[in-house]
Amino acid sequence: MSYLKNTFLQQPLNNAVEIYNSNVVPHLIKKNKTIAISVAVAISIFYIIRDQVFRPPRNLRHIPYFGYFSILGSILKNESLFDRGKRVSMEFVKSRPDGLYLEPGKVGWEIQVYNAEDIKHILLKYELFPKTDFAEGCTETLVNKFIARPNLVFTNGEEWKSQKKVINPAFRRSMPVKLFGNITQQLFKRIEGSEKTLDVSDLMTRCTLEAIGKAGFGFDFEAVSKEDSKWTKIYSEVIDGFRDFTYFMFPRLDQELLWLFPKRKVLHQKLDTLMDMLDEVIQNKRELLKQGQVRNDDLEENERDLLTLMLESEELDEGSLSDKQLKANLCVFFYAGHDTTASALSFALNYLAKYPKIQERARKEANLILGDRPEDIIPTVEETKQMIYINQIIKETLRLKAPVPRITPRLVTKDTFLSGTFIPKGSRVTINIYDLHLSDKAWENPTEFDPDRFAQEESNSTWVPFGGGARQCIGMNFSLNEQRVMIAMICKLK
Ligand code: HEM
């Protein structure tokens, strides 16, 4: 655990006094008082900063920690969260399978929990561990303007319950597998029409953007059919801006100091345009609903977009959301739903390319279910349920490459113990999905890609890519079906 220790930084605070006495006082007695006093002040400031910023608060110092320097190192190396996890935490997790550790987050120190029992406890007791205010002190950063409004992901208590009452039925009613299939057919056209090598991750991002635009609120981004459609371009630029880890860790640069970064300012303007477009979509839908044009009995209920289904719940007296809440949720469906599924699909295709035998088994299953005629058959909801092996591939990919490696930090509202360690009220805890999914204690040969590990078991508390308990991902089935349809159709393609 020597990498956890930095002797210089961990010397006790009273070293400042010693250094002052031995190095500053003698000079003070001689002559240059100004320099001596400045040195004293500088040393004090250094120790105060070190104590307040670079070390965890006193009541958490019994927990091992990775400091700001590991995060800064990561930013400088431009590491992905996966690479950072591998470099920083995995060795520690191996040596302490029941432990926890601290890491600095955006608004303070966060306790990383990776033990299955603790994770279950936090997820089930969700009222004792509410979500922390994600946008605390930084509501106007690029990402927070888009997602940290009153929506299902970031609210707690009564507000969350009343939103869930409207949104949950909409997700249960909507399973647009035909739409997913149509998008996959468009993807094939795009691949056939291209002579250059295509970037899989870009293609998957386009497909999932198209899916959430159409299934979310009936909007055609033309992301798959056109190289550079207006809205795809704006959306992609803004999303790239969200991913900039520097602004994420230092949100002041994205708000008060924004004037120093003109390029970033342009991204804020683009985001405003995107948000205005969503306002318009909501107004139009409401207008159509008033005129009785939204309820389309020619459409299967499961092919209606989520916005329509949420507005219909108002009509059916099943609860309602204000325009502000509707918009906040559409934004968060994008953020929570499109990049995550794109990442899952890209990694799954990468694994299929890497392991031809696994690919062959997946193809056999797709042909068995959809028939082996050389046509692009779109699976039905029933057929997606028969995709046992393809489902195992999806699950194994989500284990090794969890698109959400850590869940939103939770506030500890009562003194408690996790992994036998005292956790004081007021601390922040987060479930580290990445660490749990790669822990030796939870999985045999955890780094190996082996879909067969999911052949038998039905539920497993050590597999939590979608979180769990009452706050489990509401788009889980939406995303899983999107992946099943696309992977089955792509495998069948050969
Ligand atoms: C592979 C795809 C996805 C993954 C891995 C994923 C992962 C997660 C996780 C881990 C959570 C729990 C967060 C927490 O407890 O702090 C969550 C919540 C949520 N996800 Fe997803 N998600 C995916 C797809 C989607 C999709 C497609 C949508 C919507 C279209 C969506 C919407 C949401 C919402 C609204 C919540 C908040 C639920 C609540 O708090 O009640 N997600 N997701």
CSV table of C-alpha atoms and ligand atoms in Angstrom, one decimal, residues 123 131 152-155 160 164 167 171 212 306 329 332-334 336-338 340-342 344 398 402-404 406-410 433 464-468 470-476 478-480 482-483, ligand 1:
chain,number,residue,atom,x,y,z
A,123,LEU,CA,-29.2,0.7,-2.8
A,131,LYS,CA,-28.5,11.3,-3.9
A,152,LEU,CA,-35.8,11.7,-12.3
A,153,VAL,CA,-32.0,11.1,-12.0
A,154,PHE,CA,-31.2,14.0,-9.6
A,155,THR,CA,-34.3,14.5,-7.4
A,160,TRP,CA,-38.7,11.9,-7.3
A,164,LYS,CA,-41.5,8.3,-11.2
A,167,ILE,CA,-42.3,8.2,-16.2
A,171,PHE,CA,-41.1,3.3,-20.1
A,212,ILE,CA,-33.4,8.3,-28.3
A,306,LEU,CA,-41.9,8.7,-24.4
A,329,ASN,CA,-36.3,14.6,-18.2
A,332,VAL,CA,-31.5,13.4,-18.9
A,333,PHE,CA,-32.9,10.6,-21.1
A,334,PHE,CA,-30.3,11.8,-23.7
A,336,ALA,CA,-28.2,8.8,-19.3
A,337,GLY,CA,-29.4,6.8,-22.2
A,338,HIS,CA,-27.6,7.4,-25.5
A,340,THR,CA,-24.2,4.5,-22.3
A,341,THR,CA,-25.9,2.2,-24.9
A,342,ALA,CA,-23.5,3.4,-27.6
A,344,ALA,CA,-22.0,-0.9,-24.5
A,398,LEU,CA,-21.6,-4.5,-19.3
A,402,ALA,CA,-19.7,-0.8,-17.3
A,403,PRO,CA,-20.7,2.4,-19.1
A,404,VAL,CA,-21.5,4.0,-15.7
A,406,ARG,CA,-19.7,4.9,-10.5
A,407,ILE,CA,-23.2,5.9,-9.5
A,408,THR,CA,-24.1,9.4,-8.4
A,409,PRO,CA,-22.7,10.0,-4.9
A,410,ARG,CA,-25.1,9.5,-2.0
A,433,ILE,CA,-19.3,-0.5,-10.2
A,464,VAL,CA,-24.9,-3.9,-11.1
A,465,PRO,CA,-24.3,-2.0,-14.3
A,466,PHE,CA,-27.8,-0.4,-14.0
A,467,GLY,CA,-27.6,0.3,-10.3
A,468,GLY,CA,-30.3,-1.4,-8.2
A,470,ALA,CA,-35.8,1.7,-6.3
A,471,ARG,CA,-33.3,3.9,-8.1
A,472,GLN,CA,-32.4,1.3,-10.7
A,473,CYS,CA,-32.0,2.5,-14.2
A,474,ILE,CA,-35.4,3.2,-15.7
A,475,GLY,CA,-34.1,2.7,-19.2
A,476,MET,CA,-32.6,-0.7,-18.5
A,478,PHE,CA,-35.1,-0.1,-23.3
A,479,SER,CA,-31.3,-0.3,-23.6
A,480,LEU,CA,-31.1,-4.1,-23.4
A,482,GLU,CA,-31.9,-1.9,-28.3
A,483,GLN,CA,-28.7,-3.9,-27.9
B,1,HEM,C1,-26.2,0.6,-21.1
B,1,HEM,C2,-27.1,1.5,-20.9
B,1,HEM,C3,-27.3,2.1,-19.5
B,1,HEM,C4,-26.6,2.0,-18.4
B,1,HEM,C5,-25.4,1.2,-18.1
B,1,HEM,C6,-27.3,2.8,-17.4
B,1,HEM,C7,-26.9,2.9,-16.1
B,1,HEM,C8,-27.6,3.5,-15.1
B,1,HEM,C9,-27.3,3.5,-13.7
B,1,HEM,C10,-26.0,2.8,-13.1
B,1,HEM,C11,-28.2,4.2,-13.0
B,1,HEM,C12,-28.3,4.4,-11.5
B,1,HEM,C13,-27.6,5.7,-11.1
B,1,HEM,C14,-27.6,5.9,-9.6
B,1,HEM,O1,-28.2,5.1,-8.9
B,1,HEM,O2,-27.0,6.9,-9.3
B,1,HEM,C15,-29.2,4.7,-14.0
B,1,HEM,C16,-30.3,5.5,-13.7
B,1,HEM,C17,-31.1,6.0,-14.7
B,1,HEM,N1,-31.0,5.8,-16.0
B,1,HEM,FE1,-29.8,4.5,-17.0
B,1,HEM,N2,-28.4,3.4,-17.9
B,1,HEM,C18,-28.5,3.0,-19.3
B,1,HEM,C19,-29.4,3.4,-20.2
B,1,HEM,C20,-30.4,4.3,-19.9
B,1,HEM,C21,-31.4,4.7,-20.9
B,1,HEM,C22,-31.6,4.2,-22.3
B,1,HEM,C23,-32.2,5.6,-20.3
B,1,HEM,C24,-33.4,6.4,-20.8
B,1,HEM,C25,-33.7,6.5,-22.1
B,1,HEM,C26,-31.7,5.8,-18.9
B,1,HEM,C27,-32.3,6.6,-18.0
B,1,HEM,C28,-32.0,6.6,-16.6
B,1,HEM,C29,-32.7,7.3,-15.6
B,1,HEM,C30,-33.9,8.3,-15.9
B,1,HEM,C31,-32.2,7.0,-14.4
B,1,HEM,C32,-32.6,7.5,-13.0
B,1,HEM,C33,-33.6,6.5,-12.4
B,1,HEM,C34,-34.0,6.9,-11.0
B,1,HEM,O3,-33.2,7.5,-10.2
B,1,HEM,O4,-35.1,6.7,-10.6
B,1,HEM,N3,-30.7,4.9,-18.8
B,1,HEM,N4,-28.8,4.3,-15.2
